[in-house]
Short mmCIF file of C-alpha atoms and ligand atoms in Angstrom, two decimals:
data_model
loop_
_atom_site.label_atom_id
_atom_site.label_comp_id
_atom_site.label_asym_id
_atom_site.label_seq_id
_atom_site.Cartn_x
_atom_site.Cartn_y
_atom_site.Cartn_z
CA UNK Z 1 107.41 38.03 81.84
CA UNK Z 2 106.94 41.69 83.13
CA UNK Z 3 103.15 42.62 83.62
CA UNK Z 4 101.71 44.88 80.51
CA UNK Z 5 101.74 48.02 82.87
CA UNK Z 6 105.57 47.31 83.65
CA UNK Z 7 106.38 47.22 79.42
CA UNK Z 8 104.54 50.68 79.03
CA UNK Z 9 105.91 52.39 81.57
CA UNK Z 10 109.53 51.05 80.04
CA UNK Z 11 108.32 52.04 76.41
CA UNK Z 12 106.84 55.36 77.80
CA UNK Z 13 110.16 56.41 79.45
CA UNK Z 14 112.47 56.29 76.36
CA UNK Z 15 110.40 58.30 73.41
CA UNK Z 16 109.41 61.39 72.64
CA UNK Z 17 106.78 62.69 75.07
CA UNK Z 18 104.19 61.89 72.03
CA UNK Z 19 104.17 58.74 72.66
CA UNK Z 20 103.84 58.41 76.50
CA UNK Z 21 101.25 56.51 77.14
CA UNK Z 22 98.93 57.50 80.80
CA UNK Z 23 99.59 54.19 83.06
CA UNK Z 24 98.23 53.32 86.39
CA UNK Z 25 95.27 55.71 86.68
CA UNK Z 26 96.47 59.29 85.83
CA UNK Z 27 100.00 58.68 86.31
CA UNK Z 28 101.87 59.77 82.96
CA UNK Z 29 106.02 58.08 83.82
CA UNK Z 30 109.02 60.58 83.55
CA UNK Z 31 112.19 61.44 85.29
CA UNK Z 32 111.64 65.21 85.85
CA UNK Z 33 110.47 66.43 89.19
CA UNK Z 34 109.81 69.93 87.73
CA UNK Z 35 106.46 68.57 85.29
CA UNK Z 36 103.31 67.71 87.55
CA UNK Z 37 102.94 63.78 87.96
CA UNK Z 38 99.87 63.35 85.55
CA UNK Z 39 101.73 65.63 82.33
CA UNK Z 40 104.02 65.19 80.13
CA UNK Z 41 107.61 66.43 80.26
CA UNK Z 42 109.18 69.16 77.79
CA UNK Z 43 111.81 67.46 75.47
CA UNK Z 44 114.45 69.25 77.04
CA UNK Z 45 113.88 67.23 80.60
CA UNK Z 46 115.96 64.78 78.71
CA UNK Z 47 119.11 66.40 79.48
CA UNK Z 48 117.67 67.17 83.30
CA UNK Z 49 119.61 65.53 86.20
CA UNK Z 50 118.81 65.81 89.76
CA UNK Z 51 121.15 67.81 92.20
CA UNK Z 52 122.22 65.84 95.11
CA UNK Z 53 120.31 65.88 98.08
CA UNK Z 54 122.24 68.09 100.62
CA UNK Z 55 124.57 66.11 103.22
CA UNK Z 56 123.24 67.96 105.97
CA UNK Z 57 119.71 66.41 105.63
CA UNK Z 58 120.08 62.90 105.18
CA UNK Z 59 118.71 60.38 107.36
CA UNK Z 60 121.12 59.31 110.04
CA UNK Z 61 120.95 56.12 111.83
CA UNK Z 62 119.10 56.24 115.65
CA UNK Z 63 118.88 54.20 118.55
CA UNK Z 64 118.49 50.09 117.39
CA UNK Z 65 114.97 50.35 116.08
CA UNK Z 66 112.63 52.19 114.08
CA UNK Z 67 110.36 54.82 115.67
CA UNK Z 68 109.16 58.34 114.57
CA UNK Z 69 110.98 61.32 116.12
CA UNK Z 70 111.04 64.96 116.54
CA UNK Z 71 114.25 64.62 115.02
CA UNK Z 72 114.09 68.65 115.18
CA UNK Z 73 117.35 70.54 115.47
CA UNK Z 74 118.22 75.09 115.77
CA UNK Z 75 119.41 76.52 113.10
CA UNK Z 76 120.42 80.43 112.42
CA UNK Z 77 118.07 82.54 110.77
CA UNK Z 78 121.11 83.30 108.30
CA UNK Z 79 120.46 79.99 107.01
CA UNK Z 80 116.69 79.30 107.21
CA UNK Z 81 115.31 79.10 103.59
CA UNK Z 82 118.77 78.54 101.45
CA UNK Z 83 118.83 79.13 97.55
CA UNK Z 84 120.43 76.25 95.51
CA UNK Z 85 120.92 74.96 91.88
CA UNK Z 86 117.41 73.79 92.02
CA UNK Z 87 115.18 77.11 93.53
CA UNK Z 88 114.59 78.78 90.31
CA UNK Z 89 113.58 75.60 88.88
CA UNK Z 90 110.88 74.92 91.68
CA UNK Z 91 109.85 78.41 91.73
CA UNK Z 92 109.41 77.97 87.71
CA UNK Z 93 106.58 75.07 88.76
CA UNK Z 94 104.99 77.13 91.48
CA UNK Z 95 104.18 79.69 89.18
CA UNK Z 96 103.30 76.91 86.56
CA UNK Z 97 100.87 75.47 89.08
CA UNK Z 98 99.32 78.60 90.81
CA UNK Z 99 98.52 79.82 87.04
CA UNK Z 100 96.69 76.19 85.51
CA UNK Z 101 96.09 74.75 89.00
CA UNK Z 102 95.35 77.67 92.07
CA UNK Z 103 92.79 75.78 93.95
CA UNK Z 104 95.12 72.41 94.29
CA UNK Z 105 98.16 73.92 95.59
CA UNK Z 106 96.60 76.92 97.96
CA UNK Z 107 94.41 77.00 100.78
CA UNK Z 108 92.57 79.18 102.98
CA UNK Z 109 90.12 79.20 105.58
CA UNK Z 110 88.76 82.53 106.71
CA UNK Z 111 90.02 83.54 110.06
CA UNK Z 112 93.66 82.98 108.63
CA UNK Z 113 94.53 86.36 106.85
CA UNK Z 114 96.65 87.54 110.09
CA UNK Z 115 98.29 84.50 110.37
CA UNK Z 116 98.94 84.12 106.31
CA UNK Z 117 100.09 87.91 106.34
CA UNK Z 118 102.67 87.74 109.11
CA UNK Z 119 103.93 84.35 107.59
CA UNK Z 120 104.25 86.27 104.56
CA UNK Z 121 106.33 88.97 106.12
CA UNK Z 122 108.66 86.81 107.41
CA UNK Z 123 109.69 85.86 103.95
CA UNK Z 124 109.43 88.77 102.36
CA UNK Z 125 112.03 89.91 104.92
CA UNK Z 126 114.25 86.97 104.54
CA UNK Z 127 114.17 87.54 101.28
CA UNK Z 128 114.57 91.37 101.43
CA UNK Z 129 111.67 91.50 98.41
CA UNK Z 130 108.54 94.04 99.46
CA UNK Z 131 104.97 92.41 99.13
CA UNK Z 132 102.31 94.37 97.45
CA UNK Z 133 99.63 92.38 98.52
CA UNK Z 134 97.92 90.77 102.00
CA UNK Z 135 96.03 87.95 103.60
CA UNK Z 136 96.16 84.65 101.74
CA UNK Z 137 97.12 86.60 98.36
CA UNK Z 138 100.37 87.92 100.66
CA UNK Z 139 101.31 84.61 101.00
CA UNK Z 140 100.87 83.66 97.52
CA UNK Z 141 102.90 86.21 96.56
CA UNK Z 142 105.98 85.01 99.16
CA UNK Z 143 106.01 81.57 98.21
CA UNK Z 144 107.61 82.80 94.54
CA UNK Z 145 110.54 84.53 96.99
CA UNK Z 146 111.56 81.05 97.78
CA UNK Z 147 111.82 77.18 96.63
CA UNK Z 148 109.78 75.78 99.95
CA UNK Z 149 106.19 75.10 100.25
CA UNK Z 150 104.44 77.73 102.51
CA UNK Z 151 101.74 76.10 105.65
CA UNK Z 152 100.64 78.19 108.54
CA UNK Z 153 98.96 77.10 111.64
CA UNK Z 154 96.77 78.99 113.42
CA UNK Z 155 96.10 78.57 117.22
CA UNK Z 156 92.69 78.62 118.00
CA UNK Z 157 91.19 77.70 121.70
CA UNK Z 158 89.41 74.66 121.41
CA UNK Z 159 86.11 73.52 123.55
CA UNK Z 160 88.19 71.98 126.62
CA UNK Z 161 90.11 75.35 127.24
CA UNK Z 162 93.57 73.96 125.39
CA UNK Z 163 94.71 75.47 122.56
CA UNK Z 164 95.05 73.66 119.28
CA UNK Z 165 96.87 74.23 115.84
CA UNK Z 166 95.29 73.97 113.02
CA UNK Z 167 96.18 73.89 109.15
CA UNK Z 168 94.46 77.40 108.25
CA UNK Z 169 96.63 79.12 105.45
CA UNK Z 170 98.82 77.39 102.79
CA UNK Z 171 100.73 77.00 99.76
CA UNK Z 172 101.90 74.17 98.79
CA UNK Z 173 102.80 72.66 95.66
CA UNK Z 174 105.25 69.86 96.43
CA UNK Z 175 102.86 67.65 98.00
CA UNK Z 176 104.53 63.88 98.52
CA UNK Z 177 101.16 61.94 97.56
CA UNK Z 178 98.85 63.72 100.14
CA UNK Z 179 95.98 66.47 98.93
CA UNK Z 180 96.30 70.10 100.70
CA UNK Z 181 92.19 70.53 100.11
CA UNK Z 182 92.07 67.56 103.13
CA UNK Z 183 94.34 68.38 104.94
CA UNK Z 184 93.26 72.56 105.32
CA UNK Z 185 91.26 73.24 109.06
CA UNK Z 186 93.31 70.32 110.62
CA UNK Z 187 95.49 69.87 113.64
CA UNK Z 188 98.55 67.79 113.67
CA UNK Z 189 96.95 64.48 114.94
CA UNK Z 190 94.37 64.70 112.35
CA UNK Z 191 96.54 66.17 109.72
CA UNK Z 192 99.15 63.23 110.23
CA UNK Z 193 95.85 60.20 110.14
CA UNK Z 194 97.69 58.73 107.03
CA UNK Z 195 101.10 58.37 108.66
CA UNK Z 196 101.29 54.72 110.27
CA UNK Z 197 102.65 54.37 113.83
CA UNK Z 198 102.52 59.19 113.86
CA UNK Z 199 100.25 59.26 116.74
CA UNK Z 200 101.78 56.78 118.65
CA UNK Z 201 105.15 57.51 118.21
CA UNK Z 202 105.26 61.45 118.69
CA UNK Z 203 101.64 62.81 118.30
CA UNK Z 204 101.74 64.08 121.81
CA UNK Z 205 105.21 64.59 121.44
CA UNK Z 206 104.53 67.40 118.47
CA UNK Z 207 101.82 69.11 120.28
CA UNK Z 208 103.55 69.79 123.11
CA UNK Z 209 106.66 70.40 121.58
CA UNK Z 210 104.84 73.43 119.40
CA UNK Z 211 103.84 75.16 122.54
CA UNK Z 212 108.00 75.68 122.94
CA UNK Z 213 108.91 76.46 119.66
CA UNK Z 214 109.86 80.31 119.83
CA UNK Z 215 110.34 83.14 117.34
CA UNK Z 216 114.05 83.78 117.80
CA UNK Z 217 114.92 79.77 117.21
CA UNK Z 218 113.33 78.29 114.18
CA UNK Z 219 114.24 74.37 114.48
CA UNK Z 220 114.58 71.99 111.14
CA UNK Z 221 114.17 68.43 110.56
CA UNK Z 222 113.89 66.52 107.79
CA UNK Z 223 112.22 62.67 106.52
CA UNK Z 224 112.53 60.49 103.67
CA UNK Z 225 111.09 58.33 101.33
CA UNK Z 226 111.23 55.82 98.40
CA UNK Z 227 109.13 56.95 95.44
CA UNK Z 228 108.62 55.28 91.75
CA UNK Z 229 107.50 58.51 90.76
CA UNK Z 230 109.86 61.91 90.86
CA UNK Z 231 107.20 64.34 90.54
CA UNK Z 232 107.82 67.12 93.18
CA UNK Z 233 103.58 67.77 92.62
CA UNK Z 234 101.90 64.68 93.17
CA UNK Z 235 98.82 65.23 95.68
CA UNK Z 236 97.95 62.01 94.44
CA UNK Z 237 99.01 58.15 95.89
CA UNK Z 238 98.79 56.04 92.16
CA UNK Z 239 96.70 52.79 92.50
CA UNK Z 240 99.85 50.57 92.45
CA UNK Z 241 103.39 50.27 92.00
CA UNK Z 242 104.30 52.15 88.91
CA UNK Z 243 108.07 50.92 88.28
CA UNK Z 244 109.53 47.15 88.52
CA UNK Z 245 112.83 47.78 88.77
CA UNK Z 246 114.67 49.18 91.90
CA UNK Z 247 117.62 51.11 89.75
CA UNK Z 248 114.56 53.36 88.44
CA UNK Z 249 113.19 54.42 91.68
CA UNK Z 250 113.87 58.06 93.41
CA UNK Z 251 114.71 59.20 97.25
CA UNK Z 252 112.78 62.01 98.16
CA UNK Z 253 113.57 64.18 101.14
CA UNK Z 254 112.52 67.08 102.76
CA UNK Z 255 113.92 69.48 104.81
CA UNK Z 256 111.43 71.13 107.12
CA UNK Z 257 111.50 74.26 109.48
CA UNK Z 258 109.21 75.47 111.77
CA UNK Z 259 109.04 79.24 113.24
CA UNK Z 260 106.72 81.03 115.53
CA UNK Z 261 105.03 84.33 114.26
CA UNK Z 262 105.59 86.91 116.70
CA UNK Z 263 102.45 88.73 116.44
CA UNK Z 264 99.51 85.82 116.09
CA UNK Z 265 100.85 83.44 117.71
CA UNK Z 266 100.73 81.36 114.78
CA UNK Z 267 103.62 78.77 113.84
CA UNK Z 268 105.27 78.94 109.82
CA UNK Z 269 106.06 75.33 108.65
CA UNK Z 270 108.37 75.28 105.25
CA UNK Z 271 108.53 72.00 103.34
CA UNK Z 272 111.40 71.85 101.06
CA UNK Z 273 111.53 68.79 98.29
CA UNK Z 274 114.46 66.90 97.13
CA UNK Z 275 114.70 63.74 95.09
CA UNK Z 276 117.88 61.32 93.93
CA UNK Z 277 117.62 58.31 91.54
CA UNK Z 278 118.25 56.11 94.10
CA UNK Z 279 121.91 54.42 92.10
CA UNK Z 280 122.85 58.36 92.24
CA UNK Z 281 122.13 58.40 95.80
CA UNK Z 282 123.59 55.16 97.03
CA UNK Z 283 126.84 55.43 94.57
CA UNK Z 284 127.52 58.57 96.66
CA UNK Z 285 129.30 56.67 99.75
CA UNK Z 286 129.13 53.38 101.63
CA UNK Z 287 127.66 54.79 104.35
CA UNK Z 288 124.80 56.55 102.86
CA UNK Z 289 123.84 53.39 101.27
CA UNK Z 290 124.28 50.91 104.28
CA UNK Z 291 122.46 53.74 106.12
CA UNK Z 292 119.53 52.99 103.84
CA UNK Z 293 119.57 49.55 104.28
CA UNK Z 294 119.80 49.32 107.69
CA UNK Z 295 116.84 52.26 107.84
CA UNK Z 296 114.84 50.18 105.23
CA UNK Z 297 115.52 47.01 107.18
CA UNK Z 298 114.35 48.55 110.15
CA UNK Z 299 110.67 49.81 108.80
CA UNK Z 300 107.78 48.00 110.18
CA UNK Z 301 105.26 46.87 107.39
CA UNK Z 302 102.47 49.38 107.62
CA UNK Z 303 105.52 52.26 107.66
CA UNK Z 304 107.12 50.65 104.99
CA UNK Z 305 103.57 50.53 103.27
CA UNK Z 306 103.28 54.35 103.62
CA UNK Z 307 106.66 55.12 102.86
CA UNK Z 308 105.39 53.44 99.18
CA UNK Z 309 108.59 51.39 99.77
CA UNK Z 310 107.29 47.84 101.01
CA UNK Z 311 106.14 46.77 97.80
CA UNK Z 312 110.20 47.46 96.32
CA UNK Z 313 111.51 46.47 99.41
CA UNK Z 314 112.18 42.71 99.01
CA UNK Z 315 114.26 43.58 95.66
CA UNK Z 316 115.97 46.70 96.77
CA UNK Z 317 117.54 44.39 99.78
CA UNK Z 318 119.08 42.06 97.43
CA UNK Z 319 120.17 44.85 94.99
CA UNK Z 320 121.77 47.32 97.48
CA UNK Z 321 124.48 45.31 98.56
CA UNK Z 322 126.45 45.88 95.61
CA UNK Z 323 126.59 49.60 96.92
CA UNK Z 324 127.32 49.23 100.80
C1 LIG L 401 107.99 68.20 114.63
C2 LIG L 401 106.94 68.20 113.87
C3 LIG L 401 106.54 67.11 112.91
C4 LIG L 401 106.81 65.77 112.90
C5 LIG L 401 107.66 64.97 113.90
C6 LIG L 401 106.16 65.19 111.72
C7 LIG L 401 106.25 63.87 111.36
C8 LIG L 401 105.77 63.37 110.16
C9 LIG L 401 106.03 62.02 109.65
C10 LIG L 401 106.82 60.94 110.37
C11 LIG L 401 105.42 61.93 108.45
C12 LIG L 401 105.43 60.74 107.49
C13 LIG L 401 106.50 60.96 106.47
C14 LIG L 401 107.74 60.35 107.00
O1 LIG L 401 107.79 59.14 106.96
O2 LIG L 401 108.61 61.05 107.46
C15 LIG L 401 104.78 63.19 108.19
C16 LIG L 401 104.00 63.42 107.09
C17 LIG L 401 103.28 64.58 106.93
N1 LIG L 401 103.36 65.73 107.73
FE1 LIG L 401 104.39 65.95 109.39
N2 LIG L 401 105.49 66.18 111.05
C18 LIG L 401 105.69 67.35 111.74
C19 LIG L 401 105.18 68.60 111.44
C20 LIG L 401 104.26 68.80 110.47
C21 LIG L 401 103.58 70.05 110.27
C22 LIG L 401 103.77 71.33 111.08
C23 LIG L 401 102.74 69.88 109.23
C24 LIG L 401 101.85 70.97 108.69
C25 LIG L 401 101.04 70.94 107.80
C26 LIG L 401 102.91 68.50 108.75
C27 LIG L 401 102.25 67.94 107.69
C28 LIG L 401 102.47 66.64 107.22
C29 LIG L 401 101.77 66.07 106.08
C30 LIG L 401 100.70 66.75 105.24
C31 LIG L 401 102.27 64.78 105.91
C32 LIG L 401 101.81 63.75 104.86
C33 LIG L 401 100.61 63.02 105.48
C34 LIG L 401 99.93 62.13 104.46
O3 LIG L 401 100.63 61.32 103.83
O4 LIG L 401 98.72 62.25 104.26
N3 LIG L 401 103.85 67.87 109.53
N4 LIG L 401 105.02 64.06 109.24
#
């Protein structure tokens, strides 16, 4: 007999939003990554579905075990922050969230507005769109030119001579379950706590690697994830598993790119969101979905704990088959 929570999350899904019900802590369950994770969807999200997540990001199958990488590869500037089928849509929610939720989804620490300004620049002149403002508001202002969440780090000489990067200027309102407000003044070690097996796997790795990343060649990489929830704004991790069944859950993915500033010194970082119902992703070949097994196969617990996929996992194994 499913548990009470797993019957109102069912009932809440198929009515009017009305009816939905707030599950799980502040949860409220819907399938439309454009309405925060704790409101309810506009009736028209009904007829929403999800574009697929672009071939050129998906995971791909490494070495014969699991273990963080880099994983970060050129690309031209011609094709650093691409529009799609889903930008206006995201940009939609960004200016949703920076009207009925500023102090969530942007941060700031003083120190930053050179850093913030130049990163704003940047897009303005990838986008070819003139900014009228500067500092933190500059950036503000830049993140509605495109569909990817803005962070800048700032590098700042720390007490032992080296010099560290640290979170100082951002906007970001796709968050995948992690708050901006503790994660602002941070550098990468400390900003990537959370993430079982980061620091031992490429913490150094990352630092180093930032000291060679250089204006002319922005790099990209991208990650993935199970989630029960498709919410592109969820700074939030819910108290417990908020679907039963595995057909229901989502693949997120992001695809990432990181760029030096010329002037400061300072390094742009865009986060891009995509999510798939997972039978949408896996029906798209054989080898995308024996790719996932094998990757989901591969996870060690405490990954597969923070990947919010070890709880499915057992269930998805069985069920996948039918796809590879
Ligand atoms: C080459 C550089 C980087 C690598 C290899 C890396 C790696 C990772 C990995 C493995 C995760 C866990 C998600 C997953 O399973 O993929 C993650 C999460 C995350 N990364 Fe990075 N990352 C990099 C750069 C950055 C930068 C520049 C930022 C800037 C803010 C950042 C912010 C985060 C945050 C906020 C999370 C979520 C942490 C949490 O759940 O609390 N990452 N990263």
């Amino acid at each position: 007999m499913p548990s009470q929570f797993a019957l109102t999350a069912a009932y809440a899904c198929h009515r009017s939003d009305e009816s939905i019900i707030h599950v799980a802590g502040i949860h409220v369950l819907h399938r439309h990554p454009f309405t925060p994770f704790d409101e309810s969807p506009p009736a028209v999200s009904v007829s929403f579905s999800a574009m697929p997540i672009p071939e050129e990001i998906l995971p791909q199958i490494i070495g014969e075990n699991f273990r963080h990488r880099l994983g970060a590869f050129p690309i031209e500037i011609t094709n650093w922050l691409p529009r799609d089928a889903e930008t206006d849509l995201t940009i939609a929610l960004k200016k949703k969230l920076l009207a009925s939720r500023h102090d969530e989804v942007v941060g700031f620490n003083s120190g930053g507005e050179a850093v913030a300004q130049e990163a704003a620049l940047l897009v303005s002149q990838w986008s070819g769109v003139k900014l009228t403002s500067t500092g933190i508001n500059a950036l503000v202002e830049a993140s509605l030119l495109v569909a990817d969440d803005l962070a800048v780090l700032q590098p700042v000489n720390s007490l032992d001579g080296s010099e560290k990067l640290l979170l100082t200027a951002a906007v970001v309102c796709c968050p995948s379950r992690w708050s901006l407000a503790e994660k602002m003044g941070h550098d990468m070690l400390a900003v990537h706590a959370p993430v079982a097996k980061y620091a031992e796997h490429v913490g150094a790795a990352v630092d180093n690697y930032f000291q060679r990343i250089t204006v002319e060649k922005p790099v990209w990489r991208s990650n993935w994830i199970i989630q029960d929830h498709p919410a592109l704004f969820q700074p939030v991790i819910p108290q417990g598993p908020l679907l039963e069944n595995p057909q229901d859950l989502w693949i997120r993915m992001e695809r990432q790119t990181l760029r030096r500033l010329p002037e400061t010194g300072g390094v742009l970082f865009t986060i891009r969101g995509f999510q798939q119902p997972l039978p949408e992703y896996l029906s798209r070949s054989k080898d995308i979905a024996s790719n996932l097994r094998t990757l989901l196969e591969r996870l060690p617990d405490d990954v597969a704990q923070y990947k919010s996929v070890y709880h499915y996992r057992p269930n998805i194994l069985q069920w996948i088959n039918q796809f590879c």
